[in-house]
Amino acid sequence: MQTIVYQCDTAMPAQKLPNCCINIHQMKKYRIKRTCKWVHFPGKHLFCPTFAVQVFIIFGVWLTIKSFTDPDDPDFARREAEELFEKLNEK
């Protein structure tokens, strides 16, 4: 499953941004969603936690901004997701 991430250039004036970008920047609801992903290595398979930072769009639809996965250190991936989450909530 491929995740599509929409990014907008915030240096542009708001009236020149596409409608999808204006709605994303106006929303203030963010969350960290913990999911699990199978990671395939030669000769073995690992069940790796993935942390996705998401923004609420409309009617229960959450858009994934960025996903963090680290099969060696899942705590590092969680800390990276929390850091992005805090930066987004500062705005």
PDB file with one MODEL, atoms N, CA, C and O in Angstrom:
MODEL        1
ATOM      1  N   MET A   1       0.845  -1.176   0.000  1.00  0.00           N
ATOM      2  CA  MET A   1       0.000   0.000   0.000  1.00  0.00           C
ATOM      3  C   MET A   1       0.890   1.237   0.000  1.00  0.00           C
ATOM      4  O   MET A   1       1.789   1.360   0.831  1.00  0.00           O
ATOM      5  N   GLN A   2       0.645   2.126  -0.905  1.00  0.00           N
ATOM      6  CA  GLN A   2       1.443   3.319  -1.034  1.00  0.00           C
ATOM      7  C   GLN A   2       0.711   4.494  -0.396  1.00  0.00           C
ATOM      8  O   GLN A   2      -0.486   4.682  -0.612  1.00  0.00           O
ATOM      9  N   THR A   3       1.443   5.281   0.391  1.00  0.00           N
ATOM     10  CA  THR A   3       0.871   6.451   1.031  1.00  0.00           C
ATOM     11  C   THR A   3       1.207   7.676   0.195  1.00  0.00           C
ATOM     12  O   THR A   3       2.367   7.894  -0.153  1.00  0.00           O
ATOM     13  N   ILE A   4       0.208   8.467  -0.124  1.00  0.00           N
ATOM     14  CA  ILE A   4       0.415   9.696  -0.885  1.00  0.00           C
ATOM     15  C   ILE A   4       0.489  10.845   0.098  1.00  0.00           C
ATOM     16  O   ILE A   4      -0.404  11.027   0.926  1.00  0.00           O
ATOM     17  N   VAL A   5       1.558  11.619   0.002  1.00  0.00           N
ATOM     18  CA  VAL A   5       1.760  12.750   0.896  1.00  0.00           C
ATOM     19  C   VAL A   5       1.714  14.018   0.075  1.00  0.00           C
ATOM     20  O   VAL A   5       2.445  14.153  -0.906  1.00  0.00           O
ATOM     21  N   TYR A   6       0.866  14.944   0.464  1.00  0.00           N
ATOM     22  CA  TYR A   6       0.762  16.232  -0.204  1.00  0.00           C
ATOM     23  C   TYR A   6       1.584  17.256   0.566  1.00  0.00           C
ATOM     24  O   TYR A   6       1.432  17.407   1.779  1.00  0.00           O
ATOM     25  N   GLN A   7       2.444  17.947  -0.141  1.00  0.00           N
ATOM     26  CA  GLN A   7       3.255  18.980   0.493  1.00  0.00           C
ATOM     27  C   GLN A   7       3.006  20.295  -0.227  1.00  0.00           C
ATOM     28  O   GLN A   7       2.843  20.330  -1.446  1.00  0.00           O
ATOM     29  N   CYS A   8       2.979  21.365   0.535  1.00  0.00           N
ATOM     30  CA  CYS A   8       2.745  22.683  -0.042  1.00  0.00           C
ATOM     31  C   CYS A   8       3.904  23.591   0.306  1.00  0.00           C
ATOM     32  O   CYS A   8       4.508  23.466   1.372  1.00  0.00           O
ATOM     33  N   ASP A   9       4.209  24.496  -0.587  1.00  0.00           N
ATOM     34  CA  ASP A   9       5.242  25.484  -0.342  1.00  0.00           C
ATOM     35  C   ASP A   9       4.596  26.628   0.436  1.00  0.00           C
ATOM     36  O   ASP A   9       3.801  27.385  -0.120  1.00  0.00           O
ATOM     37  N   THR A  10       4.937  26.757   1.726  1.00  0.00           N
ATOM     38  CA  THR A  10       4.289  27.764   2.562  1.00  0.00           C
ATOM     39  C   THR A  10       4.826  29.165   2.308  1.00  0.00           C
ATOM     40  O   THR A  10       4.308  30.134   2.863  1.00  0.00           O
ATOM     41  N   ALA A  11       5.862  29.287   1.475  1.00  0.00           N
ATOM     42  CA  ALA A  11       6.396  30.610   1.169  1.00  0.00           C
ATOM     43  C   ALA A  11       5.490  31.362   0.192  1.00  0.00           C
ATOM     44  O   ALA A  11       5.599  32.580   0.051  1.00  0.00           O
ATOM     45  N   MET A  12       4.604  30.638  -0.476  1.00  0.00           N
ATOM     46  CA  MET A  12       3.688  31.272  -1.415  1.00  0.00           C
ATOM     47  C   MET A  12       2.543  31.940  -0.663  1.00  0.00           C
ATOM     48  O   MET A  12       2.153  31.463   0.403  1.00  0.00           O
ATOM     49  N   PRO A  13       2.004  33.011  -1.183  1.00  0.00           N
ATOM     50  CA  PRO A  13       0.822  33.614  -0.554  1.00  0.00           C
ATOM     51  C   PRO A  13      -0.341  32.639  -0.564  1.00  0.00           C
ATOM     52  O   PRO A  13      -0.441  31.798  -1.458  1.00  0.00           O
ATOM     53  N   ALA A  14      -1.223  32.746   0.424  1.00  0.00           N
ATOM     54  CA  ALA A  14      -2.323  31.800   0.589  1.00  0.00           C
ATOM     55  C   ALA A  14      -3.266  31.794  -0.613  1.00  0.00           C
ATOM     56  O   ALA A  14      -3.819  30.746  -0.947  1.00  0.00           O
ATOM     57  N   GLN A  15      -3.460  32.936  -1.269  1.00  0.00           N
ATOM     58  CA  GLN A  15      -4.395  32.963  -2.381  1.00  0.00           C
ATOM     59  C   GLN A  15      -3.856  32.210  -3.603  1.00  0.00           C
ATOM     60  O   GLN A  15      -4.642  31.861  -4.484  1.00  0.00           O
ATOM     61  N   LYS A  16      -2.554  31.950  -3.689  1.00  0.00           N
ATOM     62  CA  LYS A  16      -1.999  31.224  -4.818  1.00  0.00           C
ATOM     63  C   LYS A  16      -1.882  29.721  -4.548  1.00  0.00           C
ATOM     64  O   LYS A  16      -1.533  28.964  -5.454  1.00  0.00           O
ATOM     65  N   LEU A  17      -2.168  29.275  -3.322  1.00  0.00           N
ATOM     66  CA  LEU A  17      -2.086  27.860  -2.991  1.00  0.00           C
ATOM     67  C   LEU A  17      -3.308  27.127  -3.510  1.00  0.00           C
ATOM     68  O   LEU A  17      -4.398  27.699  -3.547  1.00  0.00           O
ATOM     69  N   PRO A  18      -3.149  25.854  -3.917  1.00  0.00           N
ATOM     70  CA  PRO A  18      -4.332  25.066  -4.285  1.00  0.00           C
ATOM     71  C   PRO A  18      -5.245  24.880  -3.079  1.00  0.00           C
ATOM     72  O   PRO A  18      -4.797  24.994  -1.938  1.00  0.00           O
ATOM     73  N   ASN A  19      -6.510  24.597  -3.322  1.00  0.00           N
ATOM     74  CA  ASN A  19      -7.491  24.464  -2.247  1.00  0.00           C
ATOM     75  C   ASN A  19      -7.115  23.394  -1.244  1.00  0.00           C
ATOM     76  O   ASN A  19      -7.337  23.578  -0.047  1.00  0.00           O
ATOM     77  N   CYS A  20      -6.540  22.260  -1.700  1.00  0.00           N
ATOM     78  CA  CYS A  20      -6.191  21.186  -0.761  1.00  0.00           C
ATOM     79  C   CYS A  20      -5.149  21.682   0.239  1.00  0.00           C
ATOM     80  O   CYS A  20      -5.191  21.307   1.410  1.00  0.00           O
ATOM     81  N   CYS A  21      -4.218  22.517  -0.210  1.00  0.00           N
ATOM     82  CA  CYS A  21      -3.165  23.001   0.681  1.00  0.00           C
ATOM     83  C   CYS A  21      -3.699  24.019   1.683  1.00  0.00           C
ATOM     84  O   CYS A  21      -3.266  24.039   2.835  1.00  0.00           O
ATOM     85  N   ILE A  22      -4.621  24.850   1.261  1.00  0.00           N
ATOM     86  CA  ILE A  22      -5.190  25.839   2.170  1.00  0.00           C
ATOM     87  C   ILE A  22      -5.928  25.130   3.295  1.00  0.00           C
ATOM     88  O   ILE A  22      -5.807  25.525   4.455  1.00  0.00           O
ATOM     89  N   ASN A  23      -6.696  24.081   2.971  1.00  0.00           N
ATOM     90  CA  ASN A  23      -7.423  23.343   3.993  1.00  0.00           C
ATOM     91  C   ASN A  23      -6.480  22.653   4.964  1.00  0.00           C
ATOM     92  O   ASN A  23      -6.761  22.614   6.162  1.00  0.00           O
ATOM     93  N   ILE A  24      -5.381  22.113   4.488  1.00  0.00           N
ATOM     94  CA  ILE A  24      -4.430  21.424   5.363  1.00  0.00           C
ATOM     95  C   ILE A  24      -3.817  22.405   6.350  1.00  0.00           C
ATOM     96  O   ILE A  24      -3.660  22.081   7.527  1.00  0.00           O
ATOM     97  N   HIS A  25      -3.469  23.605   5.882  1.00  0.00           N
ATOM     98  CA  HIS A  25      -2.823  24.566   6.771  1.00  0.00           C
ATOM     99  C   HIS A  25      -3.797  25.182   7.768  1.00  0.00           C
ATOM    100  O   HIS A  25      -3.363  25.661   8.816  1.00  0.00           O
ATOM    101  N   GLN A  26      -5.087  25.189   7.481  1.00  0.00           N
ATOM    102  CA  GLN A  26      -6.055  25.739   8.410  1.00  0.00           C
ATOM    103  C   GLN A  26      -6.396  24.762   9.526  1.00  0.00           C
ATOM    104  O   GLN A  26      -6.800  25.189  10.608  1.00  0.00           O
ATOM    105  N   MET A  27      -6.245  23.468   9.292  1.00  0.00           N
ATOM    106  CA  MET A  27      -6.576  22.463  10.296  1.00  0.00           C
ATOM    107  C   MET A  27      -5.530  22.438  11.396  1.00  0.00           C
ATOM    108  O   MET A  27      -4.340  22.630  11.143  1.00  0.00           O
ATOM    109  N   LYS A  28      -5.985  22.200  12.621  1.00  0.00           N
ATOM    110  CA  LYS A  28      -5.083  22.157  13.760  1.00  0.00           C
ATOM    111  C   LYS A  28      -5.089  20.807  14.462  1.00  0.00           C
ATOM    112  O   LYS A  28      -4.420  20.646  15.483  1.00  0.00           O
ATOM    113  N   LYS A  29      -5.831  19.832  13.939  1.00  0.00           N
ATOM    114  CA  LYS A  29      -5.899  18.530  14.593  1.00  0.00           C
ATOM    115  C   LYS A  29      -4.875  17.590  13.978  1.00  0.00           C
ATOM    116  O   LYS A  29      -4.939  17.276  12.790  1.00  0.00           O
ATOM    117  N   TYR A  30      -3.931  17.143  14.795  1.00  0.00           N
ATOM    118  CA  TYR A  30      -2.909  16.202  14.372  1.00  0.00           C
ATOM    119  C   TYR A  30      -2.938  15.008  15.317  1.00  0.00           C
ATOM    120  O   TYR A  30      -3.415  15.107  16.447  1.00  0.00           O
ATOM    121  N   ARG A  31      -2.421  13.880  14.840  1.00  0.00           N
ATOM    122  CA  ARG A  31      -2.310  12.713  15.703  1.00  0.00           C
ATOM    123  C   ARG A  31      -1.147  11.846  15.244  1.00  0.00           C
ATOM    124  O   ARG A  31      -0.662  11.967  14.120  1.00  0.00           O
ATOM    125  N   ILE A  32      -0.713  10.966  16.148  1.00  0.00           N
ATOM    126  CA  ILE A  32       0.277   9.953  15.818  1.00  0.00           C
ATOM    127  C   ILE A  32      -0.452   8.619  15.828  1.00  0.00           C
ATOM    128  O   ILE A  32      -1.018   8.222  16.846  1.00  0.00           O
ATOM    129  N   LYS A  33      -0.436   7.941  14.712  1.00  0.00           N
ATOM    130  CA  LYS A  33      -1.114   6.648  14.580  1.00  0.00           C
ATOM    131  C   LYS A  33      -0.045   5.561  14.513  1.00  0.00           C
ATOM    132  O   LYS A  33       0.841   5.585  13.659  1.00  0.00           O
ATOM    133  N   ARG A  34      -0.155   4.604  15.442  1.00  0.00           N
ATOM    134  CA  ARG A  34       0.800   3.493  15.456  1.00  0.00           C
ATOM    135  C   ARG A  34       0.218   2.353  14.631  1.00  0.00           C
ATOM    136  O   ARG A  34      -0.882   1.871  14.901  1.00  0.00           O
ATOM    137  N   THR A  35       0.967   1.935  13.629  1.00  0.00           N
ATOM    138  CA  THR A  35       0.579   0.808  12.806  1.00  0.00           C
ATOM    139  C   THR A  35       1.748  -0.170  12.773  1.00  0.00           C
ATOM    140  O   THR A  35       2.830   0.130  13.277  1.00  0.00           O
ATOM    141  N   CYS A  36       1.530  -1.316  12.190  1.00  0.00           N
ATOM    142  CA  CYS A  36       2.595  -2.316  12.084  1.00  0.00           C
ATOM    143  C   CYS A  36       2.796  -2.658  10.619  1.00  0.00           C
ATOM    144  O   CYS A  36       1.851  -2.683   9.830  1.00  0.00           O
ATOM    145  N   LYS A  37       4.042  -2.919  10.276  1.00  0.00           N
ATOM    146  CA  LYS A  37       4.392  -3.200   8.898  1.00  0.00           C
ATOM    147  C   LYS A  37       5.344  -4.390   8.868  1.00  0.00           C
ATOM    148  O   LYS A  37       6.217  -4.523   9.726  1.00  0.00           O
ATOM    149  N   TRP A  38       5.169  -5.243   7.882  1.00  0.00           N
ATOM    150  CA  TRP A  38       6.101  -6.356   7.701  1.00  0.00           C
ATOM    151  C   TRP A  38       7.307  -5.841   6.940  1.00  0.00           C
ATOM    152  O   TRP A  38       7.175  -5.245   5.871  1.00  0.00           O
ATOM    153  N   VAL A  39       8.491  -6.077   7.504  1.00  0.00           N
ATOM    154  CA  VAL A  39       9.748  -5.692   6.870  1.00  0.00           C
ATOM    155  C   VAL A  39      10.449  -6.979   6.451  1.00  0.00           C
ATOM    156  O   VAL A  39      10.669  -7.867   7.276  1.00  0.00           O
ATOM    157  N   HIS A  40      10.797  -7.080   5.184  1.00  0.00           N
ATOM    158  CA  HIS A  40      11.403  -8.297   4.653  1.00  0.00           C
ATOM    159  C   HIS A  40      12.923  -8.134   4.558  1.00  0.00           C
ATOM    160  O   HIS A  40      13.417  -7.220   3.899  1.00  0.00           O
ATOM    161  N   PHE A  41      13.641  -9.016   5.211  1.00  0.00           N
ATOM    162  CA  PHE A  41      15.085  -9.105   5.095  1.00  0.00           C
ATOM    163  C   PHE A  41      15.412 -10.450   4.456  1.00  0.00           C
ATOM    164  O   PHE A  41      14.592 -11.366   4.522  1.00  0.00           O
ATOM    165  N   PRO A  42      16.572 -10.596   3.848  1.00  0.00           N
ATOM    166  CA  PRO A  42      16.910 -11.900   3.274  1.00  0.00           C
ATOM    167  C   PRO A  42      16.914 -12.985   4.353  1.00  0.00           C
ATOM    168  O   PRO A  42      17.680 -12.918   5.315  1.00  0.00           O
ATOM    169  N   GLY A  43      16.059 -13.967   4.180  1.00  0.00           N
ATOM    170  CA  GLY A  43      16.020 -15.092   5.103  1.00  0.00           C
ATOM    171  C   GLY A  43      15.124 -14.919   6.314  1.00  0.00           C
ATOM    172  O   GLY A  43      14.953 -15.868   7.079  1.00  0.00           O
ATOM    173  N   LYS A  44      14.543 -13.737   6.518  1.00  0.00           N
ATOM    174  CA  LYS A  44      13.659 -13.554   7.666  1.00  0.00           C
ATOM    175  C   LYS A  44      12.683 -12.400   7.417  1.00  0.00           C
ATOM    176  O   LYS A  44      12.879 -11.578   6.521  1.00  0.00           O
ATOM    177  N   HIS A  45      11.644 -12.365   8.221  1.00  0.00           N
ATOM    178  CA  HIS A  45      10.639 -11.306   8.152  1.00  0.00           C
ATOM    179  C   HIS A  45      10.470 -10.733   9.555  1.00  0.00           C
ATOM    180  O   HIS A  45      10.438 -11.472  10.539  1.00  0.00           O
ATOM    181  N   LEU A  46      10.365  -9.437   9.634  1.00  0.00           N
ATOM    182  CA  LEU A  46      10.179  -8.766  10.926  1.00  0.00           C
ATOM    183  C   LEU A  46       8.857  -8.020  10.934  1.00  0.00           C
ATOM    184  O   LEU A  46       8.425  -7.484   9.913  1.00  0.00           O
ATOM    185  N   PHE A  47       8.227  -7.992  12.082  1.00  0.00           N
ATOM    186  CA  PHE A  47       7.002  -7.226  12.302  1.00  0.00           C
ATOM    187  C   PHE A  47       7.426  -5.930  12.966  1.00  0.00           C
ATOM    188  O   PHE A  47       7.744  -5.919  14.155  1.00  0.00           O
ATOM    189  N   CYS A  48       7.434  -4.841  12.217  1.00  0.00           N
ATOM    190  CA  CYS A  48       8.031  -3.582  12.679  1.00  0.00           C
ATOM    191  C   CYS A  48       6.948  -2.525  12.926  1.00  0.00           C
ATOM    192  O   CYS A  48       6.105  -2.291  12.059  1.00  0.00           O
ATOM    193  N   PRO A  49       6.966  -1.885  14.108  1.00  0.00           N
ATOM    194  CA  PRO A  49       6.001  -0.804  14.338  1.00  0.00           C
ATOM    195  C   PRO A  49       6.331   0.418  13.486  1.00  0.00           C
ATOM    196  O   PRO A  49       7.495   0.769  13.296  1.00  0.00           O
ATOM    197  N   THR A  50       5.284   1.052  12.982  1.00  0.00           N
ATOM    198  CA  THR A  50       5.418   2.256  12.173  1.00  0.00           C
ATOM    199  C   THR A  50       4.573   3.343  12.819  1.00  0.00           C
ATOM    200  O   THR A  50       3.435   3.101  13.221  1.00  0.00           O
ATOM    201  N   PHE A  51       5.136   4.540  12.916  1.00  0.00           N
ATOM    202  CA  PHE A  51       4.434   5.667  13.511  1.00  0.00           C
ATOM    203  C   PHE A  51       4.161   6.690  12.415  1.00  0.00           C
ATOM    204  O   PHE A  51       5.090   7.198  11.787  1.00  0.00           O
ATOM    205  N   ALA A  52       2.876   6.992  12.185  1.00  0.00           N
ATOM    206  CA  ALA A  52       2.474   7.916  11.135  1.00  0.00           C
ATOM    207  C   ALA A  52       1.907   9.178  11.776  1.00  0.00           C
ATOM    208  O   ALA A  52       1.014   9.105  12.620  1.00  0.00           O
ATOM    209  N   VAL A  53       2.428  10.333  11.374  1.00  0.00           N
ATOM    210  CA  VAL A  53       1.879  11.616  11.807  1.00  0.00           C
ATOM    211  C   VAL A  53       0.817  11.999  10.788  1.00  0.00           C
ATOM    212  O   VAL A  53       1.086  12.069   9.589  1.00  0.00           O
ATOM    213  N   GLN A  54      -0.400  12.246  11.281  1.00  0.00           N
ATOM    214  CA  GLN A  54      -1.531  12.494  10.393  1.00  0.00           C
ATOM    215  C   GLN A  54      -2.233  13.792  10.755  1.00  0.00           C
ATOM    216  O   GLN A  54      -2.183  14.246  11.898  1.00  0.00           O
ATOM    217  N   VAL A  55      -2.890  14.385   9.758  1.00  0.00           N
ATOM    218  CA  VAL A  55      -3.688  15.590   9.950  1.00  0.00           C
ATOM    219  C   VAL A  55      -5.139  15.249   9.596  1.00  0.00           C
ATOM    220  O   VAL A  55      -5.407  14.528   8.636  1.00  0.00           O
ATOM    221  N   PHE A  56      -6.073  15.791  10.402  1.00  0.00           N
ATOM    222  CA  PHE A  56      -7.508  15.569  10.175  1.00  0.00           C
ATOM    223  C   PHE A  56      -7.966  16.470   9.040  1.00  0.00           C
ATOM    224  O   PHE A  56      -7.724  17.677   9.056  1.00  0.00           O
ATOM    225  N   ILE A  57      -8.635  15.871   8.046  1.00  0.00           N
ATOM    226  CA  ILE A  57      -9.108  16.643   6.901  1.00  0.00           C
ATOM    227  C   ILE A  57     -10.594  16.948   7.041  1.00  0.00           C
ATOM    228  O   ILE A  57     -10.976  18.104   7.223  1.00  0.00           O
ATOM    229  N   ILE A  58     -11.435  15.917   6.958  1.00  0.00           N
ATOM    230  CA  ILE A  58     -12.875  16.130   7.035  1.00  0.00           C
ATOM    231  C   ILE A  58     -13.573  14.791   7.285  1.00  0.00           C
ATOM    232  O   ILE A  58     -13.181  13.774   6.713  1.00  0.00           O
ATOM    233  N   PHE A  59     -14.594  14.785   8.128  1.00  0.00           N
ATOM    234  CA  PHE A  59     -15.463  13.637   8.363  1.00  0.00           C
ATOM    235  C   PHE A  59     -14.703  12.332   8.613  1.00  0.00           C
ATOM    236  O   PHE A  59     -15.000  11.316   7.984  1.00  0.00           O
ATOM    237  N   GLY A  60     -13.751  12.351   9.501  1.00  0.00           N
ATOM    238  CA  GLY A  60     -13.031  11.125   9.853  1.00  0.00           C
ATOM    239  C   GLY A  60     -11.937  10.727   8.889  1.00  0.00           C
ATOM    240  O   GLY A  60     -11.404   9.622   8.996  1.00  0.00           O
ATOM    241  N   VAL A  61     -11.583  11.589   7.952  1.00  0.00           N
ATOM    242  CA  VAL A  61     -10.508  11.301   6.997  1.00  0.00           C
ATOM    243  C   VAL A  61      -9.217  11.899   7.534  1.00  0.00           C
ATOM    244  O   VAL A  61      -9.143  13.102   7.785  1.00  0.00           O
ATOM    245  N   TRP A  62      -8.199  11.062   7.711  1.00  0.00           N
ATOM    246  CA  TRP A  62      -6.894  11.496   8.192  1.00  0.00           C
ATOM    247  C   TRP A  62      -5.880  11.326   7.071  1.00  0.00           C
ATOM    248  O   TRP A  62      -5.813  10.261   6.457  1.00  0.00           O
ATOM    249  N   LEU A  63      -5.095  12.354   6.796  1.00  0.00           N
ATOM    250  CA  LEU A  63      -4.073  12.333   5.760  1.00  0.00           C
ATOM    251  C   LEU A  63      -2.715  12.134   6.415  1.00  0.00           C
ATOM    252  O   LEU A  63      -2.348  12.888   7.317  1.00  0.00           O
ATOM    253  N   THR A  64      -1.970  11.138   5.977  1.00  0.00           N
ATOM    254  CA  THR A  64      -0.645  10.884   6.537  1.00  0.00           C
ATOM    255  C   THR A  64       0.339  11.898   6.001  1.00  0.00           C
ATOM    256  O   THR A  64       0.524  12.021   4.790  1.00  0.00           O
ATOM    257  N   ILE A  65       0.972  12.627   6.911  1.00  0.00           N
ATOM    258  CA  ILE A  65       1.988  13.605   6.539  1.00  0.00           C
ATOM    259  C   ILE A  65       3.319  12.903   6.331  1.00  0.00           C
ATOM    260  O   ILE A  65       3.987  13.103   5.316  1.00  0.00           O
ATOM    261  N   LYS A  66       3.704  12.072   7.309  1.00  0.00           N
ATOM    262  CA  LYS A  66       4.966  11.351   7.215  1.00  0.00           C
ATOM    263  C   LYS A  66       4.913  10.124   8.107  1.00  0.00           C
ATOM    264  O   LYS A  66       4.328  10.156   9.189  1.00  0.00           O
ATOM    265  N   SER A  67       5.530   9.038   7.646  1.00  0.00           N
ATOM    266  CA  SER A  67       5.611   7.806   8.426  1.00  0.00           C
ATOM    267  C   SER A  67       7.055   7.574   8.849  1.00  0.00           C
ATOM    268  O   SER A  67       7.991   7.852   8.099  1.00  0.00           O
ATOM    269  N   PHE A  68       7.216   7.063  10.056  1.00  0.00           N
ATOM    270  CA  PHE A  68       8.546   6.783  10.599  1.00  0.00           C
ATOM    271  C   PHE A  68       8.645   5.302  10.934  1.00  0.00           C
ATOM    272  O   PHE A  68       7.810   4.771  11.666  1.00  0.00           O
ATOM    273  N   THR A  69       9.666   4.631  10.399  1.00  0.00           N
ATOM    274  CA  THR A  69       9.902   3.220  10.652  1.00  0.00           C
ATOM    275  C   THR A  69      11.389   3.007  10.871  1.00  0.00           C
ATOM    276  O   THR A  69      12.212   3.502  10.102  1.00  0.00           O
ATOM    277  N   ASP A  70      11.731   2.278  11.912  1.00  0.00           N
ATOM    278  CA  ASP A  70      13.119   1.884  12.151  1.00  0.00           C
ATOM    279  C   ASP A  70      13.104   0.478  12.735  1.00  0.00           C
ATOM    280  O   ASP A  70      12.789   0.310  13.913  1.00  0.00           O
ATOM    281  N   PRO A  71      13.439  -0.543  11.934  1.00  0.00           N
ATOM    282  CA  PRO A  71      13.352  -1.922  12.430  1.00  0.00           C
ATOM    283  C   PRO A  71      14.330  -2.215  13.565  1.00  0.00           C
ATOM    284  O   PRO A  71      14.076  -3.100  14.382  1.00  0.00           O
ATOM    285  N   ASP A  72      15.442  -1.486  13.628  1.00  0.00           N
ATOM    286  CA  ASP A  72      16.430  -1.728  14.681  1.00  0.00           C
ATOM    287  C   ASP A  72      16.069  -1.060  15.999  1.00  0.00           C
ATOM    288  O   ASP A  72      16.354  -1.602  17.067  1.00  0.00           O
ATOM    289  N   ASP A  73      15.437   0.124  15.936  1.00  0.00           N
ATOM    290  CA  ASP A  73      15.120   0.876  17.148  1.00  0.00           C
ATOM    291  C   ASP A  73      13.752   1.552  17.008  1.00  0.00           C
ATOM    292  O   ASP A  73      13.682   2.703  16.576  1.00  0.00           O
ATOM    293  N   PRO A  74      12.667   0.858  17.366  1.00  0.00           N
ATOM    294  CA  PRO A  74      11.332   1.452  17.226  1.00  0.00           C
ATOM    295  C   PRO A  74      11.127   2.688  18.101  1.00  0.00           C
ATOM    296  O   PRO A  74      10.320   3.553  17.759  1.00  0.00           O
ATOM    297  N   ASP A  75      11.846   2.786  19.226  1.00  0.00           N
ATOM    298  CA  ASP A  75      11.724   3.971  20.079  1.00  0.00           C
ATOM    299  C   ASP A  75      12.234   5.223  19.369  1.00  0.00           C
ATOM    300  O   ASP A  75      11.705   6.315  19.575  1.00  0.00           O
ATOM    301  N   PHE A  76      13.265   5.063  18.530  1.00  0.00           N
ATOM    302  CA  PHE A  76      13.775   6.197  17.771  1.00  0.00           C
ATOM    303  C   PHE A  76      12.711   6.697  16.796  1.00  0.00           C
ATOM    304  O   PHE A  76      12.519   7.904  16.652  1.00  0.00           O
ATOM    305  N   ALA A  77      12.021   5.772  16.126  1.00  0.00           N
ATOM    306  CA  ALA A  77      10.963   6.164  15.194  1.00  0.00           C
ATOM    307  C   ALA A  77       9.836   6.879  15.934  1.00  0.00           C
ATOM    308  O   ALA A  77       9.281   7.854  15.428  1.00  0.00           O
ATOM    309  N   ARG A  78       9.495   6.399  17.129  1.00  0.00           N
ATOM    310  CA  ARG A  78       8.446   7.042  17.925  1.00  0.00           C
ATOM    311  C   ARG A  78       8.853   8.453  18.329  1.00  0.00           C
ATOM    312  O   ARG A  78       8.042   9.377  18.260  1.00  0.00           O
ATOM    313  N   ARG A  79      10.115   8.625  18.753  1.00  0.00           N
ATOM    314  CA  ARG A  79      10.602   9.957  19.150  1.00  0.00           C
ATOM    315  C   ARG A  79      10.609  10.924  17.965  1.00  0.00           C
ATOM    316  O   ARG A  79      10.274  12.098  18.121  1.00  0.00           O
ATOM    317  N   GLU A  80      10.987  10.437  16.788  1.00  0.00           N
ATOM    318  CA  GLU A  80      10.967  11.288  15.594  1.00  0.00           C
ATOM    319  C   GLU A  80       9.539  11.722  15.258  1.00  0.00           C
ATOM    320  O   GLU A  80       9.309  12.877  14.902  1.00  0.00           O
ATOM    321  N   ALA A  81       8.589  10.807  15.371  1.00  0.00           N
ATOM    322  CA  ALA A  81       7.186  11.151  15.110  1.00  0.00           C
ATOM    323  C   ALA A  81       6.676  12.168  16.131  1.00  0.00           C
ATOM    324  O   ALA A  81       5.953  13.099  15.775  1.00  0.00           O
ATOM    325  N   GLU A  82       7.055  11.990  17.403  1.00  0.00           N
ATOM    326  CA  GLU A  82       6.635  12.931  18.439  1.00  0.00           C
ATOM    327  C   GLU A  82       7.244  14.311  18.219  1.00  0.00           C
ATOM    328  O   GLU A  82       6.602  15.324  18.498  1.00  0.00           O
ATOM    329  N   GLU A  83       8.477  14.360  17.721  1.00  0.00           N
ATOM    330  CA  GLU A  83       9.123  15.651  17.456  1.00  0.00           C
ATOM    331  C   GLU A  83       8.387  16.405  16.345  1.00  0.00           C
ATOM    332  O   GLU A  83       8.143  17.605  16.467  1.00  0.00           O
ATOM    333  N   LEU A  84       8.035  15.710  15.269  1.00  0.00           N
ATOM    334  CA  LEU A  84       7.278  16.355  14.194  1.00  0.00           C
ATOM    335  C   LEU A  84       5.899  16.775  14.687  1.00  0.00           C
ATOM    336  O   LEU A  84       5.423  17.857  14.342  1.00  0.00           O
ATOM    337  N   PHE A  85       5.255  15.932  15.490  1.00  0.00           N
ATOM    338  CA  PHE A  85       3.943  16.236  16.054  1.00  0.00           C
ATOM    339  C   PHE A  85       3.990  17.524  16.891  1.00  0.00           C
ATOM    340  O   PHE A  85       3.097  18.364  16.788  1.00  0.00           O
ATOM    341  N   GLU A  86       5.022  17.673  17.707  1.00  0.00           N
ATOM    342  CA  GLU A  86       5.156  18.889  18.532  1.00  0.00           C
ATOM    343  C   GLU A  86       5.394  20.115  17.669  1.00  0.00           C
ATOM    344  O   GLU A  86       4.844  21.179  17.956  1.00  0.00           O
ATOM    345  N   LYS A  87       6.198  19.997  16.619  1.00  0.00           N
ATOM    346  CA  LYS A  87       6.447  21.141  15.735  1.00  0.00           C
ATOM    347  C   LYS A  87       5.169  21.574  15.020  1.00  0.00           C
ATOM    348  O   LYS A  87       4.925  22.768  14.846  1.00  0.00           O
ATOM    349  N   LEU A  88       4.360  20.607  14.610  1.00  0.00           N
ATOM    350  CA  LEU A  88       3.104  20.956  13.937  1.00  0.00           C
ATOM    351  C   LEU A  88       2.118  21.621  14.884  1.00  0.00           C
ATOM    352  O   LEU A  88       1.369  22.509  14.476  1.00  0.00           O
ATOM    353  N   ASN A  89       2.110  21.203  16.141  1.00  0.00           N
ATOM    354  CA  ASN A  89       1.183  21.798  17.109  1.00  0.00           C
ATOM    355  C   ASN A  89       1.619  23.181  17.573  1.00  0.00           C
ATOM    356  O   ASN A  89       0.806  23.912  18.138  1.00  0.00           O
ATOM    357  N   GLU A  90       2.871  23.563  17.355  1.00  0.00           N
ATOM    358  CA  GLU A  90       3.341  24.903  17.721  1.00  0.00           C
ATOM    359  C   GLU A  90       2.728  25.983  16.832  1.00  0.00           C
ATOM    360  O   GLU A  90       2.565  27.122  17.270  1.00  0.00           O
ATOM    361  N   LYS A  91       2.389  25.638  15.590  1.00  0.00           N
ATOM    362  CA  LYS A  91       1.876  26.637  14.632  1.00  0.00           C
ATOM    363  C   LYS A  91       0.516  27.128  15.010  1.00  0.00           C
ATOM    364  O   LYS A  91      -0.053  27.967  14.312  1.00  0.00           O
TER     365      LYS A  91
ENDMDL
END
